[in-house]
Structures are given as C-alpha cells and as structure tokens.
C-alpha cells in the first residue's frame, strides 16, 4: 500500500506546465453531458489542431506565443478546459478522491472509485469537436493530456488525423513511478483545504522543479503567470480529482490499445523530465505502429519558450504525414 500512497504526488504534479494566456475566439459548448470551455485561433476553413492539457491545468497551459506560431503553420488551433478545471463543468458532488480505496482497488486489480476516467475526458474532447462541427482533427496532448490523446486516438479513430503525445507514458506500470524522486521531493505536499496563496507558492515551486535545470523559468514572470491562472479559476478539488484519474491511467496497462493506433504519431519527451521517465515515452513510440520518437535535450516536464519553434515544427511535420 505504501506504493499507492505515494502515487498522490505523481497525480498532483503531472499537469503543471508553462502557462500564459492565448488571445482567441472563446466559447462554451455542450459536450458529453457537460459544458466545455474552449478558445479557437485561426480560420474554420483550415485543418484543426486540438490541444489537450495536463492534470489540473487550464487551457492557459498552452502559451499565447505557442498558439499563434502553431496557427501560423496553416492550422486552426483549439485549446479547452478539461472537465473539472477552468471554466468547464465542475464535479462538486463527487468530493475529494478516496486514495486509500483507490490504492486498494489498484492492488487488487479492480476498478478504482473515481469521479470520472481519462476515457470520459477523451469523450469530452470528441464532443467538443462534434459541437464545433469538426469531423477530424490533429490531436496533441501533454502530460495527462498525452494519455487522453492516446485514448482518443484508440477509442475514436474516426475523429483523429494524427497524434502527438508529449511527456506522457502509456499506462505501463513497469516503469518507475517518478523519474527523479529526489527532485520531486523538493515540491511540498499541502492540504487540499489550503488557502490560495499556499497553493500559489506550491505551484510556483512545482513548475520550477518540473522545468528541469536547463530551461529554468524566470521567477517573477512565473509568479505573474500563476496569478493570472488562479484569477481565471482557482478550484483545488478538480485538481485532485483529475489527479486520481491520471494516476489510475498510469496503471492502466494499455499496450494492446497503443498497438492498434493507426494514425501518424509522434512522441516527444524531454531529456530532463523529472516526472515521467524517458523510457516510458519511448515505450509509447515503440508500441504505436510507425510512430516517431524525439528526445529534446534539456527539456523537463514543461514547454520551455526556447523550444517552442522546435516543438511546433515537429507537430506540423507530423500533421503533414496525415495529408
């Protein structure tokens, strides 16, 4: 049970990335029985790239500059708030995750008690595309968003043109739970009922650690970005429930599903990722037929500004493979 007690930290880290606001058309749609908030940049006549965020991360996870540069490649770029974060539907009645029950169920290979699963979140993304009358899209997900993207490509292949999975594993629990435990230990655990300032301080520390040592974010800029995110939406319960869904996804054992994905696929990983091991990323690429793997030197569990052009070019090149 000690192993499963430790998974809470993994769950609560896997969505912290470099945030900034992206100016775009905004809206809400009904999707999979809930409301999903989204932003769209670029002409509706262009092919769509759908960006999926990680645990606890709002659509603001994908920076303004990143979105604009990606759209300039000739694509409509859509990002959205996953359920339970940002401006999308919250699951207040579900309460906080029962980690003891989740750990027990995992140890007994039973279905853990969750408010929702990553499969549900993949359906949310499909519902968003349907509501916007988009038949197919290029799917890009980072961290937990990468796992959601993988599920979308397997469960809903008729909606997918190509797949990019960034800093995400594929549900193979034979890999270490955390890539660099000593680094992750620097991030403090806090109570779910902690005040806003405590959560802000923890998130600033988390993003700094997850960025690795090569592309450290400026602390003043980072605090400003975190403040903007929290001003847009501060909702810790959703962060914890998404963390539970992400954790169970880590133990899902989806090797057979990954082998069945047929669309052009690219797996991107950072050489300094302290959370998800490089081998876990390579495993995803090895399982998906004809997938490519790119290791970005110095990148952590983050989207560093200095690598925007590299990452965007890689996404666009993979999308071209689908044409």
XYZ file of C-alpha atoms in Angstrom:
323
model
C 0.000 0.000 0.000
C 2.962 2.348 0.505
C 3.488 2.407 -3.259
C -0.070 3.565 -3.838
C 0.146 6.132 -1.058
C 2.984 7.746 -2.982
C 1.021 7.975 -6.218
C -0.837 11.019 -4.926
C 2.250 13.149 -5.510
C 2.545 11.933 -9.100
C -1.115 12.681 -9.688
C -0.815 16.200 -8.356
C 2.238 17.111 -10.400
C 1.518 15.784 -13.847
C -0.231 18.842 -15.254
C 1.996 21.733 -14.225
C 3.417 23.371 -17.310
C 4.487 26.807 -18.522
C 1.291 28.888 -18.633
C 0.284 32.091 -20.412
C -2.898 33.451 -21.945
C -3.674 32.956 -25.654
C -5.926 35.569 -27.295
C -8.588 33.829 -29.367
C -12.282 33.360 -30.015
C -13.848 31.942 -26.858
C -16.973 29.950 -26.172
C -18.713 27.103 -24.361
C -20.386 24.035 -25.824
C -22.384 21.096 -24.554
C -20.211 18.002 -24.731
C -20.712 14.523 -23.288
C -23.426 15.824 -20.964
C -21.383 18.734 -19.565
C -20.151 22.196 -20.586
C -16.671 22.604 -22.056
C -14.997 25.999 -22.330
C -12.703 26.496 -25.309
C -10.674 29.001 -27.313
C -10.127 28.867 -31.080
C -7.463 30.605 -33.143
C -7.402 30.564 -36.936
C -9.827 30.101 -39.813
C -12.526 27.441 -39.637
C -11.537 26.513 -43.191
C -8.164 25.180 -42.027
C -7.482 21.764 -40.526
C -7.747 21.756 -36.731
C -5.108 21.009 -34.129
C -6.709 20.213 -30.773
C -4.507 20.839 -27.712
C -5.236 18.800 -24.562
C -3.945 19.957 -21.175
C -2.493 18.049 -18.234
C -3.645 17.430 -14.681
C -5.176 20.492 -13.055
C -4.086 22.674 -15.969
C -6.480 25.078 -17.632
C -6.486 25.792 -21.355
C -3.991 28.537 -20.494
C -1.389 25.776 -20.239
C -0.697 26.353 -23.945
C 1.072 29.754 -24.185
C -0.085 32.615 -26.386
C 3.077 32.655 -28.467
C 2.920 28.892 -28.913
C -0.696 29.003 -30.127
C -0.063 31.836 -32.569
C 3.034 30.242 -34.042
C 1.286 26.914 -34.414
C -1.680 28.551 -36.129
C 0.685 30.395 -38.483
C 1.652 26.987 -39.885
C -1.773 26.956 -41.523
C -3.979 25.387 -38.843
C -6.945 26.276 -36.708
C -5.738 25.781 -33.131
C -8.231 24.902 -30.394
C -7.488 24.511 -26.722
C -10.003 23.871 -23.975
C -10.564 23.434 -20.254
C -10.870 19.762 -19.382
C -13.822 18.915 -17.155
C -13.410 19.996 -13.529
C -10.954 22.845 -14.206
C -11.040 26.364 -15.571
C -14.451 27.443 -16.836
C -15.762 23.967 -17.704
C -18.260 21.990 -15.623
C -17.163 21.175 -12.050
C -17.979 17.922 -10.268
C -18.614 19.324 -6.789
C -20.817 16.449 -5.647
C -18.029 13.918 -6.240
C -15.950 15.146 -3.310
C -12.223 14.517 -2.958
C -10.654 11.224 -4.080
C -10.530 8.350 -1.586
C -6.865 7.489 -2.030
C -6.984 4.506 0.304
C -9.832 2.949 -1.686
C -8.110 3.777 -4.968
C -4.871 2.151 -3.806
C -6.704 -0.937 -2.559
C -8.589 -1.339 -5.832
C -5.406 -0.985 -7.865
C -3.600 -3.565 -5.725
C -6.498 -5.976 -6.274
C -6.710 -5.171 -9.999
C -10.246 -3.843 -9.613
C -11.828 -0.661 -10.968
C -10.961 2.168 -8.545
C -13.668 4.567 -7.327
C -13.304 7.671 -9.492
C -15.464 10.677 -10.281
C -14.540 10.084 -13.948
C -11.837 8.455 -16.062
C -9.458 9.541 -18.799
C -11.791 7.792 -21.234
C -14.565 10.159 -20.110
C -12.243 13.087 -20.722
C -11.423 11.787 -24.197
C -15.170 11.703 -24.896
C -15.355 15.340 -23.775
C -12.778 16.251 -26.420
C -14.702 14.340 -29.088
C -17.912 16.088 -28.027
C -16.187 19.437 -28.390
C -15.150 18.589 -31.944
C -18.668 17.430 -32.752
C -20.224 20.583 -31.307
C -17.912 22.711 -33.448
C -18.742 20.554 -36.498
C -15.140 19.404 -36.885
C -15.096 15.906 -38.359
C -11.411 15.190 -37.749
C -8.501 16.918 -36.037
C -4.813 16.566 -35.291
C -4.657 15.671 -31.592
C -1.852 16.990 -29.385
C -1.710 16.257 -25.663
C 0.871 16.942 -22.960
C 1.352 15.029 -19.689
C -2.085 13.706 -18.649
C -3.303 15.321 -21.864
C -0.986 12.981 -23.731
C -2.668 9.974 -22.144
C -6.079 11.417 -23.021
C -4.898 11.970 -26.595
C -3.774 8.338 -26.822
C -7.211 7.175 -25.656
C -8.922 9.466 -28.131
C -6.833 8.042 -30.986
C -7.713 4.467 -29.979
C -11.364 4.840 -28.928
C -12.383 7.441 -31.535
C -10.131 6.915 -34.577
C -12.738 8.402 -36.921
C -12.088 11.800 -35.294
C -8.280 11.702 -35.498
C -5.942 12.760 -38.328
C -2.692 12.488 -36.376
C -1.450 12.153 -32.807
C 1.295 13.890 -30.823
C 1.930 12.664 -27.279
C 4.218 14.906 -25.235
C 5.910 13.870 -21.952
C 3.368 11.126 -21.318
C 3.562 7.422 -20.583
C 1.280 4.761 -21.962
C -0.076 3.016 -18.872
C 2.912 0.694 -18.422
C 3.436 0.457 -14.652
C 6.682 -1.489 -15.042
C 8.447 1.856 -15.378
C 9.323 3.864 -12.243
C 6.517 5.932 -10.846
C 8.728 9.041 -10.795
C 11.778 9.618 -12.983
C 13.775 11.667 -10.468
C 12.417 11.178 -6.924
C 14.992 13.469 -5.295
C 13.887 16.386 -7.464
C 10.197 15.747 -6.893
C 10.739 15.661 -3.121
C 11.512 19.377 -3.313
C 7.836 20.062 -4.019
C 5.880 20.312 -0.759
C 2.679 18.387 -0.153
C -0.118 20.613 1.100
C -3.593 20.034 2.470
C -6.493 20.202 -0.008
C -8.096 22.962 2.071
C -5.003 25.192 1.989
C -5.537 28.829 1.079
C -4.954 30.331 -2.351
C -1.544 31.799 -1.527
C -0.276 28.431 -0.266
C -1.406 26.757 -3.476
C 0.254 29.512 -5.496
C 3.566 29.087 -3.705
C 3.416 25.342 -4.208
C 2.634 25.674 -7.900
C 5.483 28.120 -8.445
C 7.836 25.648 -6.784
C 6.365 22.751 -8.742
C 6.746 24.424 -12.115
C 10.309 25.400 -11.289
C 11.262 21.850 -10.348
C 9.453 20.209 -13.246
C 11.158 22.519 -15.740
C 14.489 20.799 -15.053
C 17.839 22.564 -14.826
C 18.407 23.753 -18.390
C 15.321 25.900 -19.026
C 14.534 27.404 -15.632
C 11.616 29.882 -15.766
C 12.071 33.458 -14.553
C 10.548 33.551 -11.065
C 8.904 36.976 -11.397
C 7.335 36.048 -14.727
C 6.301 32.686 -13.343
C 4.514 34.229 -10.366
C 2.667 36.618 -12.687
C 1.543 33.722 -14.864
C 0.385 31.658 -11.898
C -1.538 34.662 -10.532
C -3.326 35.076 -13.886
C -4.239 31.402 -13.943
C -5.583 31.496 -10.398
C -7.512 34.698 -11.087
C -9.186 32.960 -14.023
C -10.079 29.918 -11.938
C -8.970 28.595 -8.566
C -10.556 25.221 -7.927
C -8.371 22.707 -5.995
C -10.983 19.863 -5.831
C -10.888 19.446 -9.602
C -7.111 19.322 -9.477
C -7.286 16.382 -7.060
C -9.998 14.504 -8.962
C -8.102 14.848 -12.223
C -5.027 13.650 -10.376
C -6.871 10.499 -9.347
C -7.970 9.829 -12.931
C -4.410 10.410 -14.147
C -2.975 8.076 -11.513
C -5.293 5.244 -12.459
C -4.352 5.906 -16.078
C -0.713 5.363 -15.130
C -1.578 1.783 -14.112
C -3.994 1.078 -16.966
C -1.875 -1.403 -18.938
C -2.938 -0.214 -22.411
C -0.203 -1.792 -24.520
C -2.684 -3.600 -26.775
C -4.600 -0.372 -27.367
C -1.472 1.538 -28.337
C -0.537 -1.167 -30.829
C -3.911 -0.636 -32.521
C -3.439 3.104 -33.199
C -3.044 3.648 -36.943
C -2.687 7.410 -37.428
C 0.669 9.171 -37.922
C 2.078 9.504 -34.415
C 4.889 11.478 -32.825
C 6.087 11.080 -29.243
C 8.061 13.994 -27.759
C 9.935 13.758 -24.466
C 12.416 15.893 -22.553
C 15.810 14.567 -21.560
C 15.464 16.251 -18.147
C 11.862 15.256 -17.365
C 11.901 14.636 -13.585
C 8.394 13.151 -13.544
C 7.870 10.773 -16.480
C 10.829 8.612 -17.459
C 12.266 8.878 -20.943
C 11.833 5.107 -21.270
C 8.092 5.473 -20.653
C 7.889 7.873 -23.583
C 9.990 5.582 -25.775
C 7.683 2.712 -24.853
C 4.694 4.596 -26.275
C 6.552 5.200 -29.536
C 7.670 1.580 -29.731
C 4.131 0.275 -29.267
C 2.324 2.514 -31.750
C 2.991 1.292 -35.298
C 5.343 3.568 -37.283
C 5.447 6.175 -34.510
C 8.411 8.545 -34.298
C 10.222 9.458 -31.086
C 12.043 12.743 -30.488
C 14.069 13.463 -27.357
C 14.516 17.194 -26.765
C 17.771 17.935 -24.981
C 17.335 19.871 -21.749
C 13.528 19.854 -21.729
C 11.875 18.894 -18.465
C 8.182 18.262 -17.786
C 7.415 21.589 -19.356
C 7.029 23.543 -22.589
C 10.007 25.930 -22.482
C 9.757 29.027 -24.636
C 13.181 28.429 -26.170
C 11.895 25.151 -27.619
C 8.589 26.460 -28.978
C 9.828 26.560 -32.566
C 11.251 23.031 -32.335
C 8.058 21.592 -30.873
C 5.785 23.461 -33.284
C 7.815 22.335 -36.298
C 7.619 18.740 -35.072
C 3.832 18.939 -34.619
C 3.382 20.469 -38.085
C 5.647 17.860 -39.702
C 3.659 15.047 -38.097
C 0.393 16.628 -39.243
C 1.764 16.756 -42.789
C 2.201 12.978 -42.665
C -1.589 12.682 -42.451
C -2.211 14.606 -45.675
